[in-house]
Short mmCIF file of C-alpha atoms and ligand atoms in Angstrom, two decimals:
data_model
loop_
_atom_site.label_atom_id
_atom_site.label_comp_id
_atom_site.label_asym_id
_atom_site.label_seq_id
_atom_site.Cartn_x
_atom_site.Cartn_y
_atom_site.Cartn_z
CA MET M 26 -24.07 57.07 -7.56
CA VAL M 27 -27.39 57.99 -9.05
CA LEU M 28 -30.31 55.89 -7.86
CA GLY M 29 -33.34 56.16 -10.07
CA LEU M 30 -36.75 55.14 -9.21
CA SER M 31 -39.37 54.30 -11.88
CA GLY M 32 -42.99 53.37 -11.38
CA GLY M 33 -43.46 50.05 -8.85
CA ILE M 34 -44.67 49.21 -5.76
CA ALA M 35 -41.08 48.60 -5.24
CA CYS M 36 -40.12 51.86 -4.33
CA TYR M 37 -40.58 51.05 -0.87
CA LYS M 38 -37.76 48.95 -0.84
CA THR M 39 -35.71 51.23 -2.45
CA ALA M 40 -36.31 53.63 0.49
CA GLU M 41 -34.45 50.77 2.32
CA LEU M 42 -31.56 50.46 -0.35
CA CYS M 43 -31.14 54.28 -0.52
CA ARG M 44 -30.75 53.99 3.14
CA ALA M 45 -28.24 51.28 3.28
CA LEU M 46 -26.02 52.71 0.24
CA VAL M 47 -25.67 55.82 2.51
CA LYS M 48 -24.77 53.62 5.39
CA ALA M 49 -22.54 51.69 3.12
CA GLY M 50 -20.56 54.99 2.38
CA ALA M 51 -22.08 55.78 -1.17
CA SER M 52 -23.17 59.22 -1.89
CA VAL M 53 -26.19 59.04 -3.61
CA GLN M 54 -28.38 60.97 -5.92
CA VAL M 55 -31.78 60.07 -6.58
CA VAL M 56 -33.67 60.70 -9.61
CA MET M 57 -37.21 59.59 -9.93
CA THR M 58 -40.05 59.37 -12.99
CA GLU M 59 -43.45 60.95 -12.62
CA ALA M 60 -44.81 57.34 -11.93
CA ALA M 61 -42.67 56.57 -9.07
CA GLU M 62 -43.63 59.89 -7.29
CA HIS M 63 -47.18 58.14 -6.87
CA PHE M 64 -45.85 55.40 -4.52
CA MET M 65 -42.95 57.18 -2.79
CA THR M 66 -42.56 60.70 -2.19
CA ALA M 67 -39.52 62.70 -2.97
CA VAL M 68 -39.28 63.98 0.43
CA THR M 69 -38.62 60.67 1.75
CA LEU M 70 -35.85 60.12 -0.34
CA GLN M 71 -34.31 63.32 -0.12
CA ALA M 72 -34.45 62.74 4.08
CA LEU M 73 -32.82 59.62 3.28
CA SER M 74 -30.05 60.63 0.61
CA GLY M 75 -29.38 63.52 2.17
CA ARG M 76 -29.83 65.41 -0.85
CA PRO M 77 -32.57 67.20 -3.15
CA VAL M 78 -34.03 64.81 -5.54
CA TYR M 79 -34.47 65.42 -8.79
CA THR M 80 -37.79 64.20 -10.80
CA SER M 81 -37.76 66.67 -13.64
CA GLN M 82 -35.65 67.20 -17.13
CA TRP M 83 -36.46 70.61 -16.92
CA ASP M 84 -35.46 71.39 -13.32
CA ALA M 85 -33.56 74.96 -13.16
CA ARG M 86 -31.60 74.40 -10.25
CA GLU M 87 -28.78 73.38 -12.55
CA ALA M 88 -26.76 76.17 -14.01
CA ASN M 89 -26.47 74.97 -17.35
CA ASN M 90 -30.29 73.83 -16.97
CA MET M 91 -28.78 70.33 -18.12
CA ALA M 92 -29.42 67.85 -14.98
CA HIS M 93 -29.12 64.99 -17.35
CA ILE M 94 -25.71 65.57 -18.40
CA ASN M 95 -24.24 66.70 -14.86
CA LEU M 96 -25.94 64.05 -12.62
CA SER M 97 -24.42 60.78 -14.89
CA ARG M 98 -21.21 62.40 -15.46
CA GLU M 99 -20.38 62.55 -11.61
CA ALA M 100 -21.71 58.86 -11.02
CA ASP M 101 -19.89 55.66 -10.51
CA ALA M 102 -23.24 53.83 -11.36
CA LEU M 103 -26.92 54.53 -12.55
CA VAL M 104 -28.64 51.92 -10.64
CA VAL M 105 -32.64 51.89 -11.61
CA ALA M 106 -34.45 49.84 -8.78
CA PRO M 107 -37.25 49.27 -9.23
CA ALA M 108 -37.23 49.02 -13.19
CA SER M 109 -41.14 48.52 -14.33
CA ALA M 110 -41.47 46.98 -17.52
CA ASP M 111 -42.30 50.14 -19.43
CA PHE M 112 -38.74 51.74 -17.92
CA MET M 113 -37.02 48.91 -19.41
CA ALA M 114 -39.05 48.92 -22.90
CA LYS M 115 -37.95 52.80 -22.72
CA LEU M 116 -34.34 52.02 -21.97
CA LEU M 117 -34.36 49.51 -25.06
CA HIS M 118 -35.39 51.87 -27.46
CA GLY M 119 -33.28 54.94 -26.23
CA ARG M 120 -36.33 56.62 -25.53
CA ALA M 121 -35.52 59.86 -23.49
CA ASP M 122 -39.00 61.48 -22.62
CA ASP M 123 -37.97 62.03 -18.57
CA LEU M 124 -35.20 62.80 -17.14
CA LEU M 125 -34.26 59.31 -15.61
CA SER M 126 -34.47 57.83 -19.29
CA LEU M 127 -32.83 60.67 -20.39
CA MET M 128 -29.80 60.12 -18.18
CA CYS M 129 -29.52 56.67 -19.04
CA LEU M 130 -29.50 57.49 -22.89
CA ALA M 131 -26.88 60.31 -22.27
CA ARG M 132 -24.40 58.48 -19.62
CA PRO M 133 -21.02 57.54 -20.93
CA LEU M 134 -21.32 53.96 -22.05
CA ASP M 135 -17.37 53.02 -20.87
CA SER M 136 -17.44 54.93 -17.71
CA VAL M 137 -21.04 54.97 -16.16
CA PRO M 138 -22.60 51.32 -16.02
CA LEU M 139 -26.05 50.84 -15.68
CA ILE M 140 -27.80 48.50 -13.48
CA VAL M 141 -31.56 47.97 -13.20
CA ALA M 142 -33.58 45.98 -10.75
CA PRO M 143 -36.47 45.02 -12.35
CA ALA M 144 -39.97 44.52 -10.09
CA MET M 145 -43.29 43.56 -11.85
CA ASN M 146 -46.06 41.16 -11.94
CA ARG M 147 -45.21 37.81 -12.79
CA GLU M 148 -47.32 37.54 -15.93
CA MET M 149 -45.61 40.95 -17.03
CA TRP M 150 -42.02 39.01 -16.43
CA ALA M 151 -42.76 36.12 -18.21
CA ASN M 152 -44.18 38.05 -21.05
CA PRO M 153 -42.05 37.59 -24.34
CA ALA M 154 -41.78 41.17 -24.65
CA THR M 155 -40.27 41.50 -21.58
CA GLN M 156 -37.85 38.67 -21.89
CA ARG M 157 -36.94 40.04 -24.94
CA ASN M 158 -36.42 43.57 -23.81
CA VAL M 159 -34.45 42.08 -21.11
CA ALA M 160 -32.04 39.78 -23.37
CA GLN M 161 -31.49 42.67 -25.64
CA LEU M 162 -30.64 45.44 -22.89
CA LYS M 163 -28.12 42.50 -21.33
CA ALA M 164 -26.87 42.49 -25.29
CA ASP M 165 -26.54 46.25 -24.95
CA GLY M 166 -24.09 46.27 -21.76
CA VAL M 167 -26.71 46.62 -19.49
CA HIS M 168 -26.62 44.95 -15.97
CA VAL M 169 -29.90 43.53 -15.02
CA LEU M 170 -30.08 41.74 -11.77
CA ASP M 171 -32.16 38.85 -10.94
CA VAL M 172 -36.04 39.14 -9.76
CA GLY M 173 -37.27 37.57 -6.43
CA GLN M 174 -39.38 34.95 -6.32
CA GLY M 175 -42.67 34.91 -4.09
CA ASP M 176 -45.85 36.83 -2.96
CA GLN M 177 -46.24 39.86 -5.18
CA ALA M 178 -48.39 42.97 -3.84
CA CYS M 179 -51.31 41.99 -6.52
CA GLY M 180 -51.68 38.94 -4.38
CA GLU M 181 -49.98 36.45 -7.00
CA THR M 182 -47.48 34.27 -6.43
CA GLY M 183 -44.41 33.93 -8.38
CA ASP M 184 -41.28 35.25 -10.38
CA GLY M 185 -40.99 39.04 -10.89
CA ARG M 186 -40.61 40.95 -6.87
CA MET M 187 -38.02 43.37 -6.95
CA LEU M 188 -34.96 41.78 -4.88
CA GLU M 189 -34.92 43.20 -1.32
CA ALA M 190 -32.67 45.94 -0.25
CA ASP M 191 -30.09 43.71 0.89
CA GLU M 192 -30.05 41.35 -1.85
CA ILE M 193 -29.39 44.23 -4.37
CA LEU M 194 -26.69 45.98 -1.84
CA GLU M 195 -24.97 42.72 -2.16
CA ASP M 196 -25.09 42.36 -6.08
CA LEU M 197 -23.69 46.10 -6.11
CA GLN M 198 -20.67 45.05 -3.85
CA ALA M 199 -20.07 42.06 -6.04
CA PHE M 200 -20.47 44.33 -9.03
CA PHE M 201 -17.75 46.80 -8.08
CA THR M 202 -15.25 43.74 -6.42
CA PRO M 203 -12.32 43.00 -8.95
CA PRO M 204 -13.48 39.20 -10.20
CA VAL M 205 -10.08 37.95 -9.10
CA LEU M 206 -11.81 34.51 -9.27
CA ARG M 207 -13.98 34.70 -12.09
CA GLY M 208 -14.35 31.41 -13.45
CA ARG M 209 -13.30 29.36 -10.21
CA HIS M 210 -15.15 26.97 -8.46
CA VAL M 211 -14.52 27.74 -4.10
CA LEU M 212 -15.48 24.90 -1.59
CA VAL M 213 -15.56 25.81 2.13
CA THR M 214 -16.01 24.11 5.00
CA ALA M 215 -17.52 26.79 8.09
CA GLY M 216 -19.28 26.11 11.64
CA PRO M 217 -18.68 23.53 13.86
CA THR M 218 -19.55 19.75 13.73
CA TYR M 219 -21.84 18.02 16.21
CA GLU M 220 -21.24 14.56 17.43
CA ALA M 221 -24.28 12.94 18.77
CA ILE M 222 -24.24 11.25 22.25
CA ASP M 223 -27.94 10.19 22.18
CA PRO M 224 -30.64 11.76 20.02
CA VAL M 225 -30.84 14.53 22.26
CA ARG M 226 -26.95 15.59 23.31
CA GLY M 227 -23.76 15.79 21.51
CA ILE M 228 -20.41 17.57 21.70
CA THR M 229 -19.60 20.12 19.77
CA ASN M 230 -17.47 23.50 20.11
CA LEU M 231 -18.13 27.22 20.03
CA SER M 232 -17.74 27.90 16.29
CA SER M 233 -19.69 30.45 15.26
CA GLY M 234 -19.30 29.89 11.13
CA LYS M 235 -18.97 33.47 11.02
CA MET M 236 -15.74 33.57 9.27
CA GLY M 237 -16.01 30.90 7.00
CA PHE M 238 -19.61 32.34 5.70
CA ALA M 239 -18.03 35.82 5.10
CA ILE M 240 -15.06 33.90 3.14
CA ALA M 241 -17.73 32.23 1.07
CA ARG M 242 -19.31 35.38 0.80
CA ALA M 243 -16.01 37.10 -0.70
CA ALA M 244 -15.30 34.67 -2.84
CA ARG M 245 -18.88 34.98 -4.32
CA MET M 246 -18.14 38.74 -4.47
CA ALA M 247 -14.66 37.87 -6.54
CA GLY M 248 -16.54 36.36 -8.82
CA ALA M 249 -16.71 32.39 -8.02
CA GLN M 250 -18.91 29.69 -7.82
CA VAL M 251 -18.91 28.57 -4.47
CA SER M 252 -20.07 25.78 -2.39
CA LEU M 253 -20.52 26.01 1.50
CA VAL M 254 -20.30 23.10 3.28
CA ALA M 255 -21.78 24.09 6.62
CA GLY M 256 -22.38 22.58 10.25
CA PRO M 257 -25.06 23.62 12.56
CA VAL M 258 -25.03 27.23 12.79
CA SER M 259 -28.11 29.57 12.42
CA LEU M 260 -26.53 32.42 9.95
CA PRO M 261 -28.33 33.15 6.36
CA THR M 262 -26.79 31.65 3.30
CA PRO M 263 -24.66 34.06 1.79
CA ARG M 264 -26.40 35.52 -1.50
CA GLY M 265 -24.99 33.49 -4.63
CA VAL M 266 -23.69 30.25 -2.77
CA GLN M 267 -24.73 26.93 -2.77
CA ARG M 268 -24.88 25.94 0.99
CA VAL M 269 -24.61 22.06 2.12
CA ALA M 270 -25.96 21.66 5.76
CA VAL M 271 -24.31 18.69 7.45
CA ARG M 272 -23.71 18.07 11.19
CA SER M 273 -20.94 15.31 12.00
CA ALA M 274 -17.52 15.43 11.08
CA GLN M 275 -18.34 11.98 8.97
CA GLU M 276 -21.18 13.89 6.98
CA MET M 277 -19.11 16.99 5.99
CA LEU M 278 -16.52 14.66 5.12
CA GLN M 279 -18.49 13.28 2.38
CA ALA M 280 -20.49 16.52 1.37
CA VAL M 281 -16.97 17.50 0.74
CA GLN M 282 -15.93 14.67 -1.21
CA ALA M 283 -18.96 15.03 -3.50
CA GLN M 284 -17.99 18.30 -4.51
CA VAL M 285 -14.15 18.66 -4.20
CA ASP M 286 -13.30 17.12 -7.74
CA SER M 287 -14.54 19.94 -9.48
CA VAL M 288 -13.45 22.57 -7.34
CA ASP M 289 -10.34 24.70 -7.97
CA VAL M 290 -10.24 26.15 -4.01
CA PHE M 291 -10.80 24.46 -1.09
CA ILE M 292 -10.69 26.26 2.02
CA ALA M 293 -11.41 24.35 5.36
CA CYS M 294 -12.76 26.98 7.73
CA ALA M 295 -14.76 24.44 10.07
CA ALA M 296 -14.21 23.53 13.58
CA VAL M 297 -14.22 19.84 13.04
CA ALA M 298 -14.54 18.08 16.45
CA ASP M 299 -11.69 16.16 16.66
CA TRP M 300 -13.01 12.96 18.12
CA ARG M 301 -16.92 11.75 18.06
CA PRO M 302 -18.40 9.26 20.67
CA ALA M 303 -17.91 5.70 19.44
CA ALA M 304 -21.60 4.65 19.55
CA SER M 305 -24.61 7.33 19.60
CA ALA M 306 -27.30 5.77 21.60
CA ASP M 307 -30.75 5.12 19.68
CA GLN M 308 -32.84 6.39 22.80
CA LYS M 309 -31.84 8.89 25.44
CA ILE M 310 -29.54 7.71 27.80
CA LYS M 311 -31.51 8.18 31.33
CA LYS M 312 -30.12 8.65 35.08
CA ASP M 313 -30.52 5.41 36.63
CA GLY M 314 -30.41 6.77 40.11
CA THR M 315 -27.70 5.44 41.56
CA GLY M 316 -25.32 8.46 40.66
CA GLN M 317 -23.12 6.37 38.23
CA THR M 318 -22.24 8.22 34.81
CA PRO M 319 -22.26 7.19 31.67
CA GLN M 320 -18.88 6.09 30.39
CA LEU M 321 -18.02 7.48 27.03
CA HIS M 322 -15.72 6.36 24.11
CA PHE M 323 -14.47 8.29 21.77
CA VAL M 324 -12.78 7.75 18.26
CA GLU M 325 -10.94 10.16 15.84
CA ASN M 326 -13.09 11.56 13.26
CA PRO M 327 -11.51 11.78 9.89
CA ASP M 328 -9.46 14.79 8.78
CA ILE M 329 -10.98 16.45 6.06
CA LEU M 330 -8.43 18.82 5.20
CA ALA M 331 -5.49 16.31 5.38
CA THR M 332 -7.62 14.13 3.28
CA VAL M 333 -8.60 16.30 0.50
CA ALA M 334 -4.84 17.55 0.58
CA GLN M 335 -3.68 14.42 0.07
CA SER M 336 -5.69 13.89 -3.26
CA PRO M 337 -3.70 13.74 -6.03
CA ARG M 338 -5.50 16.82 -7.47
CA ALA M 339 -4.25 18.69 -4.47
CA GLN M 340 -0.91 17.08 -4.68
CA SER M 341 -0.06 18.22 -8.33
CA GLY M 342 -1.29 21.96 -7.60
CA ALA M 343 -4.51 21.49 -9.54
CA LEU M 344 -6.20 21.99 -6.33
CA TYR M 345 -5.29 24.75 -3.99
CA CYS M 346 -6.08 24.01 -0.07
CA VAL M 347 -6.07 26.14 2.54
CA GLY M 348 -6.13 25.17 5.87
CA PHE M 349 -6.74 27.18 9.03
CA ALA M 350 -5.38 26.55 12.32
CA ALA M 351 -7.20 27.94 16.15
CA GLU M 352 -4.64 28.15 18.47
CA SER M 353 -4.60 29.66 22.30
CA HIS M 354 -0.75 30.51 22.06
CA ASP M 355 2.25 30.36 19.88
CA LEU M 356 0.52 31.19 16.76
CA LEU M 357 3.27 31.45 14.17
CA ALA M 358 5.29 28.26 15.76
CA HIS M 359 1.36 26.20 15.39
CA ALA M 360 0.78 27.22 12.41
CA THR M 361 3.49 26.43 10.79
CA ALA M 362 3.77 23.17 12.08
CA LYS M 363 0.18 22.32 11.09
CA ARG M 364 0.78 23.48 7.39
CA ALA M 365 3.56 21.08 7.00
CA ARG M 366 1.41 18.38 8.72
CA LYS M 367 -1.58 19.00 7.08
CA GLN M 368 0.57 19.33 3.76
CA VAL M 369 -1.34 22.63 2.36
CA PRO M 370 0.61 25.72 0.49
CA LEU M 371 -1.25 27.99 2.90
CA LEU M 372 -2.36 27.60 6.71
CA VAL M 373 -4.13 30.67 8.34
CA GLY M 374 -3.51 30.76 11.84
CA ASN M 375 -5.81 32.71 14.27
CA ILE M 376 -6.20 32.88 18.40
CA GLY M 377 -9.66 30.90 18.83
CA PRO M 378 -11.04 31.94 22.17
CA SER M 379 -10.67 35.74 20.99
CA THR M 380 -12.39 35.28 17.35
CA PHE M 381 -15.33 32.40 18.31
CA GLY M 382 -18.61 34.28 18.03
CA GLN M 383 -17.08 37.81 17.48
CA ASP M 384 -17.59 39.86 14.53
CA ASP M 385 -14.02 40.69 14.10
CA ASN M 386 -10.31 38.81 14.03
CA ALA M 387 -6.70 39.03 12.74
CA LEU M 388 -4.92 36.50 10.81
CA LEU M 389 -1.88 34.80 10.70
CA LEU M 390 -0.93 33.66 7.02
CA VAL M 391 1.79 30.94 6.52
CA ASP M 392 2.92 29.98 3.78
CA ALA M 393 6.05 28.72 1.69
CA GLN M 394 7.64 32.40 1.47
CA GLY M 395 6.88 32.78 5.43
CA ALA M 396 4.25 34.68 7.29
CA THR M 397 1.75 37.65 6.71
CA GLU M 398 -0.14 39.22 9.10
CA LEU M 399 -3.82 40.60 8.45
CA PRO M 400 -4.38 42.76 11.60
CA ARG M 401 -7.69 42.77 13.32
CA ALA M 402 -10.76 43.72 10.98
CA SER M 403 -14.04 42.52 10.97
CA LYS M 404 -14.51 39.19 9.96
CA LEU M 405 -15.90 40.40 6.53
CA ASP M 406 -13.01 42.76 5.54
CA LEU M 407 -10.58 40.34 6.26
CA ALA M 408 -12.52 37.75 4.11
CA ASP M 409 -11.73 39.82 1.02
CA ASP M 410 -8.33 40.39 1.92
CA LEU M 411 -7.76 36.89 2.55
CA ILE M 412 -9.68 35.98 -1.06
CA ALA M 413 -7.20 38.73 -2.52
CA GLU M 414 -4.38 36.89 -1.16
CA ILE M 415 -5.25 33.61 -2.29
CA ALA M 416 -6.22 34.76 -5.82
CA ARG M 417 -2.81 36.21 -6.36
CA ARG M 418 -1.30 32.71 -5.21
CA ARG M 419 -3.43 30.44 -7.07
N1 CTP U 530 -9.48 19.96 10.11
C1 CTP U 530 -10.72 19.20 9.19
N2 CTP U 530 -10.78 18.21 9.95
C2 CTP U 530 -10.39 17.30 11.00
C3 CTP U 530 -9.82 18.61 12.08
C4 CTP U 530 -9.28 19.77 11.46
O1 CTP U 530 -10.91 19.20 8.20
N3 CTP U 530 -11.26 16.18 11.32
C5 CTP U 530 -9.23 21.41 9.62
C6 CTP U 530 -9.81 22.69 10.17
O2 CTP U 530 -10.96 22.93 9.28
C7 CTP U 530 -8.69 23.19 9.84
C8 CTP U 530 -7.43 22.64 10.09
O3 CTP U 530 -7.65 20.84 10.12
O4 CTP U 530 -8.50 23.99 8.61
C9 CTP U 530 -7.45 22.79 11.60
O5 CTP U 530 -7.83 22.12 12.66
P1 CTP U 530 -7.03 21.94 14.19
O6 CTP U 530 -8.58 21.09 14.81
O7 CTP U 530 -6.91 23.44 14.50
O8 CTP U 530 -5.91 21.00 13.73
P2 CTP U 530 -5.68 19.90 14.19
O9 CTP U 530 -4.71 19.05 13.28
O10 CTP U 530 -6.73 19.01 14.98
O11 CTP U 530 -4.34 19.80 15.36
P3 CTP U 530 -4.20 20.55 17.18
O12 CTP U 530 -5.85 19.67 17.27
O13 CTP U 530 -3.62 19.71 17.62
O14 CTP U 530 -4.82 21.93 17.03
#
């Protein structure tokens, strides 16, 4: 991949991005404009990318003296981050008076996508000239990433800052993921629920939410619009995913019901508490000094997955429901029985105690055709595979 830097203070973020890309396995060829060199040295980016940096179209290191052709032919993509207002204006007009803009113009349009991450002051971003240029660049087939919002180096606050390195990395990964769920709306539940006993205590479970969050991320990468109804976990919301935070099973059911009529796929990954205290005390329950323990009575929580799976849309196949089963033993038998009981086309089994809180997992997919194993891997990779399996069945 070619990573191009034009002039802007956001160049400091590109150093992080370069490192993250290399860590993710990309070979990165850095190209800098003269303006970029005012903000970041080529030495830094050479050290991070492990390759000499190109800064001039007159660079004689290439045997044919055509760095602009050679570098752009080898790349899977040209990523310009930061893309300054001036650089985008140049791109728009097909100008080519430095190596980076020359490469952008000389790239094979069909095989080397151009992705730009704009970075500028909020007034420059809001200026009709910039907005016109962005619209035209998009119409020309350039993939223009969003801008971030917040404090700017100039002291002003607003739209126009470059996305953070991890956000750009997510967007690049999404760009290269086959859009198998494009146009679909996916609803995911994740994490535990918390059922209050009194204002300071409750019952919950050890679900970390990692698998459900990874699934939401993978669905978004695959092009879906994604809603994530999450119990109390402190995980960051995956980029581009709409999160609804809930606490109890009843709140989770309400949040799911508010959206489920418009979704195409429902993935119930949450570890919903099966029971809740029949009554939650308004005030903290105090010890009374006699050694007596409070008597707790439980009632069953609504089964969110079963409720959704029994809806007419799910029964007719318009809504595809996926359930999870966290078991401790006899996974295949339990998952098969649970699939029938919950009336879902696909049930994903995993061994609860060996996955809760971990970064990896192994899954057993049970559908009408039988069982498929997804062997132990990171939850992020498993989520990608699971989404591909769901898209195949959908
Ligand atoms: N589920 C749900 N609402 C509940 C309980 C479970 O939506 N009140 C969903 C989970 O998100 C998961 C699936 O149902 O997709 C399986 O949940 P699990 O608790 O493992 O199964 P149970 O039906 O409770 O069976 P058992 O406790 O006997 O294992």
